[in-house]
Coordinates of C-alpha atoms in Angstrom, one line a residue:
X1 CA 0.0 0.0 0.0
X2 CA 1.9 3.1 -0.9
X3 CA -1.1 5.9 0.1
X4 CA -1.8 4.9 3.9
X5 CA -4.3 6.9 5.2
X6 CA -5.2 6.0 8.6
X7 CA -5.8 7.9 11.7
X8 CA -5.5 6.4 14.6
X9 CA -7.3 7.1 17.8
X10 CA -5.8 6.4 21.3
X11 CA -8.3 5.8 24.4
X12 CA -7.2 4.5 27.7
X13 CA -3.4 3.7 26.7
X14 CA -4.6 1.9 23.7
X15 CA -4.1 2.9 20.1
X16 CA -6.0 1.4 17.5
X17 CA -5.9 1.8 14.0
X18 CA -6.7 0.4 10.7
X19 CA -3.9 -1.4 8.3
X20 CA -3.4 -4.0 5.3
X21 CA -4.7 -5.0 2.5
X22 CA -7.6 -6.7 4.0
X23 CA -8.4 -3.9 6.6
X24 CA -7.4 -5.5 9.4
X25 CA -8.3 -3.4 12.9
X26 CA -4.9 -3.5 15.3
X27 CA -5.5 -2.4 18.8
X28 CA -1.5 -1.4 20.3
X29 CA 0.1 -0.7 23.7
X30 CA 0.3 3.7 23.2
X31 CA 3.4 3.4 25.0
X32 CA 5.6 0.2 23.7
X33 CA 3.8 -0.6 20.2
X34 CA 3.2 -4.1 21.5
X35 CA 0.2 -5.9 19.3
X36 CA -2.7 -6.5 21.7
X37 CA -4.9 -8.0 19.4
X38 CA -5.4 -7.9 15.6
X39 CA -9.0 -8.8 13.8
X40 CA -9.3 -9.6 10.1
X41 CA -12.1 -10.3 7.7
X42 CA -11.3 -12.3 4.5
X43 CA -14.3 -10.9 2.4
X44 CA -12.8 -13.2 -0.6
X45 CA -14.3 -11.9 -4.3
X46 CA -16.3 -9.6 -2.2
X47 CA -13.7 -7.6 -1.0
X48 CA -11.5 -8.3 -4.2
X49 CA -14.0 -6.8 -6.1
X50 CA -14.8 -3.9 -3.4
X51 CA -14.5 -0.1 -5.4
X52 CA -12.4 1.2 -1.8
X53 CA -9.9 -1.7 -0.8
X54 CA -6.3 -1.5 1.6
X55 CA -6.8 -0.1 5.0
X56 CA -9.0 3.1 4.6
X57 CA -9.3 6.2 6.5
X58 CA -9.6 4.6 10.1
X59 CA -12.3 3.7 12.5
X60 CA -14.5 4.5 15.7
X61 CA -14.8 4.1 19.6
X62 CA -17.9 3.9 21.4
X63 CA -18.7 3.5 25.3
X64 CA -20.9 4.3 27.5
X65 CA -19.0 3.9 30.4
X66 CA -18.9 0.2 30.7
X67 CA -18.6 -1.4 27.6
X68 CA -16.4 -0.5 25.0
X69 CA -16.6 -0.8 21.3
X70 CA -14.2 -0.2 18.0
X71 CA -16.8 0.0 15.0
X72 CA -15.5 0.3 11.6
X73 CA -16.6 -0.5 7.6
X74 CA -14.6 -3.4 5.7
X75 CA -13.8 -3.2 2.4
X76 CA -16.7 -5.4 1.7
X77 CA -18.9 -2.5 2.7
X78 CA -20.3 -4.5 5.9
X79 CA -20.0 -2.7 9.1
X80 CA -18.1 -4.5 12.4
X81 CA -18.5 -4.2 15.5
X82 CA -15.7 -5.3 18.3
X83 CA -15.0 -5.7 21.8
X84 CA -12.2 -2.9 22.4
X85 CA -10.6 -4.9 25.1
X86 CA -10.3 -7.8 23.3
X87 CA -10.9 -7.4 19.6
X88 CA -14.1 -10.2 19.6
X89 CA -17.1 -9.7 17.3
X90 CA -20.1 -8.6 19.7
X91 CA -22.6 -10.6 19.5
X92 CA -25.6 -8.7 20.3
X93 CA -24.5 -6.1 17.5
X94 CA -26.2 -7.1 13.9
X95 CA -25.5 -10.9 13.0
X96 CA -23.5 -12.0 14.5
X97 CA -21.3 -8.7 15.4
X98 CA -21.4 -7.3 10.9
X99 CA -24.4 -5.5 9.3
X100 CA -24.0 -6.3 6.0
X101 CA -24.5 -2.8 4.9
X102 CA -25.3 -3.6 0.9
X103 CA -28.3 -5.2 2.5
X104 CA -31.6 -2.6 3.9
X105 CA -30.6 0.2 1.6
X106 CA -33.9 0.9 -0.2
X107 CA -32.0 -0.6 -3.4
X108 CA -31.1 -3.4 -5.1
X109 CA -27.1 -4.1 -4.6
X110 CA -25.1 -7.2 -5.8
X111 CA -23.6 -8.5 -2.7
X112 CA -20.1 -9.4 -4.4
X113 CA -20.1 -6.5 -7.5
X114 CA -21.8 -3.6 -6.3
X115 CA -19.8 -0.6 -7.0
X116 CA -20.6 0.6 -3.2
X117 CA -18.0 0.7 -0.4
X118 CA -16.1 2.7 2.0
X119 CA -12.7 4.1 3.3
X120 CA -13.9 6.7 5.4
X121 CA -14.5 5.9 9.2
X122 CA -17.6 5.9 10.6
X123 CA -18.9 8.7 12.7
X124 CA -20.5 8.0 16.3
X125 CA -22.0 10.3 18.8
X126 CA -24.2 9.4 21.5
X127 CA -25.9 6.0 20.5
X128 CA -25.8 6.7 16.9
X129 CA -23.4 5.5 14.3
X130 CA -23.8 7.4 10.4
X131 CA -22.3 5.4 7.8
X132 CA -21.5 7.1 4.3
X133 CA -20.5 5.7 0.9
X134 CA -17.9 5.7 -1.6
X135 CA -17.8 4.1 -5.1
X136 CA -15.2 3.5 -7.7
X137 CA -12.7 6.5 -8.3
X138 CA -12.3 8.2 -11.6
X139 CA -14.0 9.7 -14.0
X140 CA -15.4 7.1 -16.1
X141 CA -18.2 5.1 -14.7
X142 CA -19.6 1.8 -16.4
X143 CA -22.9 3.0 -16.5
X144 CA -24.6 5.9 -15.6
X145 CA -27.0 4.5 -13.6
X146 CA -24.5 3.0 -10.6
X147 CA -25.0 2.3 -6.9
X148 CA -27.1 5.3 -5.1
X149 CA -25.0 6.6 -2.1
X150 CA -27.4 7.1 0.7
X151 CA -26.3 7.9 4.3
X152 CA -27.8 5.7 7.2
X153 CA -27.7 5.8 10.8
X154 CA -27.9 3.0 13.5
X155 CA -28.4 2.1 16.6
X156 CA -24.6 1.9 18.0
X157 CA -26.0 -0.7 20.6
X158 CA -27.9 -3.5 18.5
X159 CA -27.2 -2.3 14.7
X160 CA -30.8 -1.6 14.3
X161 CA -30.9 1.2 11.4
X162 CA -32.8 4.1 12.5
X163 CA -32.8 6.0 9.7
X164 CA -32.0 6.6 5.6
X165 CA -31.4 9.9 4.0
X166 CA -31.6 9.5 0.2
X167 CA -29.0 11.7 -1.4
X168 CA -31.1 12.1 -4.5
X169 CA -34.3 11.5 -3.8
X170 CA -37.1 9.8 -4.4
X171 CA -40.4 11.0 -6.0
X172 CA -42.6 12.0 -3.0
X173 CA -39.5 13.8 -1.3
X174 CA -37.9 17.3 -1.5
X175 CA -35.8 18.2 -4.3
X176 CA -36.9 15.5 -6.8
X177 CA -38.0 18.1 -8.7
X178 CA -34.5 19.7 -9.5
X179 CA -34.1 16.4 -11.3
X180 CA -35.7 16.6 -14.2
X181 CA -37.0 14.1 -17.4
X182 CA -37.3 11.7 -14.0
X183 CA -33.5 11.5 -14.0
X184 CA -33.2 10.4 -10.5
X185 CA -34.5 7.4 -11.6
X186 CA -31.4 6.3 -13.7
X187 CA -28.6 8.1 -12.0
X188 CA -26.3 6.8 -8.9
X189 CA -23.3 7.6 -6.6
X190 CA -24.3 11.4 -5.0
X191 CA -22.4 9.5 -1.6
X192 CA -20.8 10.7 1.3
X193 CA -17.3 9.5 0.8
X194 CA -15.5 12.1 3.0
X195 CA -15.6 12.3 6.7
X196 CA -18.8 13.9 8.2
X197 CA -19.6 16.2 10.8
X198 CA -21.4 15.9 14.1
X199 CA -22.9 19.1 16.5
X200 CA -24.3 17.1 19.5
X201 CA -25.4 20.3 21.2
X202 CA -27.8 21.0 18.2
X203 CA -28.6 17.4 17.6
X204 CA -27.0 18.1 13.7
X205 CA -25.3 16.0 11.5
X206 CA -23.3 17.8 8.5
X207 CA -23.0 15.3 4.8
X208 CA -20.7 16.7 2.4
X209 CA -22.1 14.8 -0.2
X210 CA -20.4 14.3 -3.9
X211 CA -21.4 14.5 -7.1
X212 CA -23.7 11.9 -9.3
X213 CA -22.8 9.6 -11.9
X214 CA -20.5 11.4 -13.4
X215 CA -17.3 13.1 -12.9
X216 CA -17.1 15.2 -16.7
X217 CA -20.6 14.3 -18.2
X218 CA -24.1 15.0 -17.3
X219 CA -26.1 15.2 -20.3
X220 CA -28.6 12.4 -19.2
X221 CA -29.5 14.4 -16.0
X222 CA -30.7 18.1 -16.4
X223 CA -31.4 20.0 -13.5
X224 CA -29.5 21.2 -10.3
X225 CA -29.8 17.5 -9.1
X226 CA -30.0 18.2 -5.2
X227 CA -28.2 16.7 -3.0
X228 CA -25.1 16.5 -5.3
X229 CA -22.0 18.7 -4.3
X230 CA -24.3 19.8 -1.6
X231 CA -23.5 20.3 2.4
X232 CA -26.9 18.7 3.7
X233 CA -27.3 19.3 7.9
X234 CA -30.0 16.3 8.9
X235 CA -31.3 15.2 12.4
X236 CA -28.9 13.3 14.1
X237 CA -31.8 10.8 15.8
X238 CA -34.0 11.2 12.8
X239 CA -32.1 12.1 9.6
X240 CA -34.8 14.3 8.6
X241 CA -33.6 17.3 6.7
X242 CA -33.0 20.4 8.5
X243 CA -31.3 22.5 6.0
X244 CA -29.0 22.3 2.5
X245 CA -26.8 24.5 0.4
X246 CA -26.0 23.2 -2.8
X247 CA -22.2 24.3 -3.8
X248 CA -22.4 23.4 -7.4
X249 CA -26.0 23.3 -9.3
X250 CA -25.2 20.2 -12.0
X251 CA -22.0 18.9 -11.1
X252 CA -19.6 18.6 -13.6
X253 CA -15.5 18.6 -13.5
X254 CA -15.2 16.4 -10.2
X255 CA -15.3 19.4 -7.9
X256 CA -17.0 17.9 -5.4
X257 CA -16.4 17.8 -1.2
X258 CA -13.3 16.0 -0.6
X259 CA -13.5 16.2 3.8
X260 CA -14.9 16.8 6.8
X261 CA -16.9 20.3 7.6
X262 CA -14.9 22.5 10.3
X263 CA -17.6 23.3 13.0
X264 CA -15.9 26.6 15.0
X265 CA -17.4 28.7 17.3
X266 CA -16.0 32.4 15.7
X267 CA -16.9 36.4 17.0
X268 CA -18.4 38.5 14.5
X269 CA -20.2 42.0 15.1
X270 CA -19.7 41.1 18.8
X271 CA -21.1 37.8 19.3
X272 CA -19.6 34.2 19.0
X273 CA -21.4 32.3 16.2
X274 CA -21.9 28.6 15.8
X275 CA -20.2 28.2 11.9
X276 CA -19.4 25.5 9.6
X277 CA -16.4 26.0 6.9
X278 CA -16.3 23.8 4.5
X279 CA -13.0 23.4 2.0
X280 CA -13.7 22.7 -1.2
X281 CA -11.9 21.1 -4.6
X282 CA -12.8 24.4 -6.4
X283 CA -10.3 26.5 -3.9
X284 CA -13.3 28.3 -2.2
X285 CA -13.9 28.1 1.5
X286 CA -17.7 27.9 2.0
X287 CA -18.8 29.5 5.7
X288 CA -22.6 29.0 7.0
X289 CA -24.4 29.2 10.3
X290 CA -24.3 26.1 11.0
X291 CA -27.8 25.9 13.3
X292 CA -29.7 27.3 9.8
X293 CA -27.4 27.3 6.6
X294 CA -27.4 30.7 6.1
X295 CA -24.2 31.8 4.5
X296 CA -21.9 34.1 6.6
X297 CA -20.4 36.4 3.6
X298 CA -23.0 37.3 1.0
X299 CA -22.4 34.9 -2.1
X300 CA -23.6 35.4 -5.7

């Protein structure tokens, strides 16, 4: 792997971290880089075939005081669950300790093929863990209707998905409209492949969400085409919209969100202000409110 991109996360003396070709999860003495315990998952054609292989961007800890628990996304796109004091599958979490996350999307995905996956790693706050998705890089997809890239969140506890935010969406929901000659019908990707943001005190979650199907052509779907190249602020417990600014109307030239939004708490006129600044391919800096989406600066 010559482009290792993990970031590891030290709780308690521990340091745990993604690595290999198979993602493996290593959990580390902080202090003397002794191996504590290693867990692997041999996906086989699954996770040969997988659009976001090697080790990815990392992974998540959850407690609540007693139990512990290192959650991250294979290759595979199926989403683990582990004891973080011993590396074990938990049981109660899914089948088996995996959510099979190409199953329970509202779409039909081929379990081995599906050009769905992740590298990011997961985000958790509270009881609630969002997962995102990434699909195959570059700029010329197979076909132009490919895997949708909705955003789900679940139950951190059991793996019981609580809620679905379709990133273009479906006919009886808001901004179907921008999508016209019924496009969203036979376009895909529009995923979350970055990191995501989380403001616990407002009970927000922050999407940057990419572009659809694809990178340089978008002849077959006229329209803005919300959510694409949008940052999209849902209810963390529900997912429900709250609000959306669309960076790019009809994405074209790849320019889409490539990280996490920056929530900072900045003075201006004399009183602090919740923001969210958002980097961007295109060189721009995007700043919002962050509790309504209203831009900071003026923009045209």
């Amino acid at each position: 792997e010559y482009q290792f991109e993990s970031t590891p996360l030290m709780v308690k003396n521990k340091l745990y971290s993604t690595a290999g070709s198979r993602r493996a999860v290593v959990a580390l003495d902080a202090a003397t880089g002794e191996l504590l315990w290693m867990h692997s998952e041999n996906e086989g054609v699954r996770g040969e075939r997988a659009p976001r292989r090697l080790s990815g961007r990392g992974l998540a800890y959850w407690s609540d005081g007693k139990e512990e628990r290192i959650l991250y996304v294979t290759p595979g796109y199926r989403l683990i669950a582990l004891n973080a004091r011993t590396g074990t599958l938990v049981s109660g979490f899914g089948q088996g300790g995996a959510i099979d996350l190409k199953k329970n999307d509202d779409q039909e995905i081929d379990l081995e093929s599906g050009d769905i996956g992740l590298q990011a790693a997961p985000i958790v706050a509270g009881n609630i863990i969002i997962i995102g998705a990434a699909h195959s890089a570059g700029n010329v997809p197979k076909i132009r209707k490919n895997v949708r890239g909705y955003v789900r969140g679940f139950d951190v506890k059991t793996g019981r998905r609580l809620w679905i935010f379709h990133t273009i969406p479906k006919p009886s929901e808001f901004g179907y409209q921008t999508w016209e000659n019924d496009s969203a019908s036979n376009t895909g990707n529009a995923g979350v492949w970055g990191q995501m943001s989380i403001d616990q005190e407002l009970g927000l979650a922050y999407l940057p969400v990419e572009m659809p199907t694809g990178d340089y052509y978008g002849g077959y779907r006229p329209g803005a085409g919300l959510f694409g190249e949008s940052i999209v602020a849902v209810d963390l417990r529900t997912g429900k919209l709250r609000w959306h600014y669309q960076l790019i109307h009809h994405g074209l030239w790849d320019m889409d969100i490539p990280c996490a939004p920056m929530l900072v708490d900045v003075p201006i006129n004399g009183k602090i202000v919740k923001v969210l600044a958002q980097p961007t391919k295109q060189a721009f800096l995007y700043v919002f409110n962050r509790e309504n989406g209203q831009p900071i600066w003026p923009m045209e």
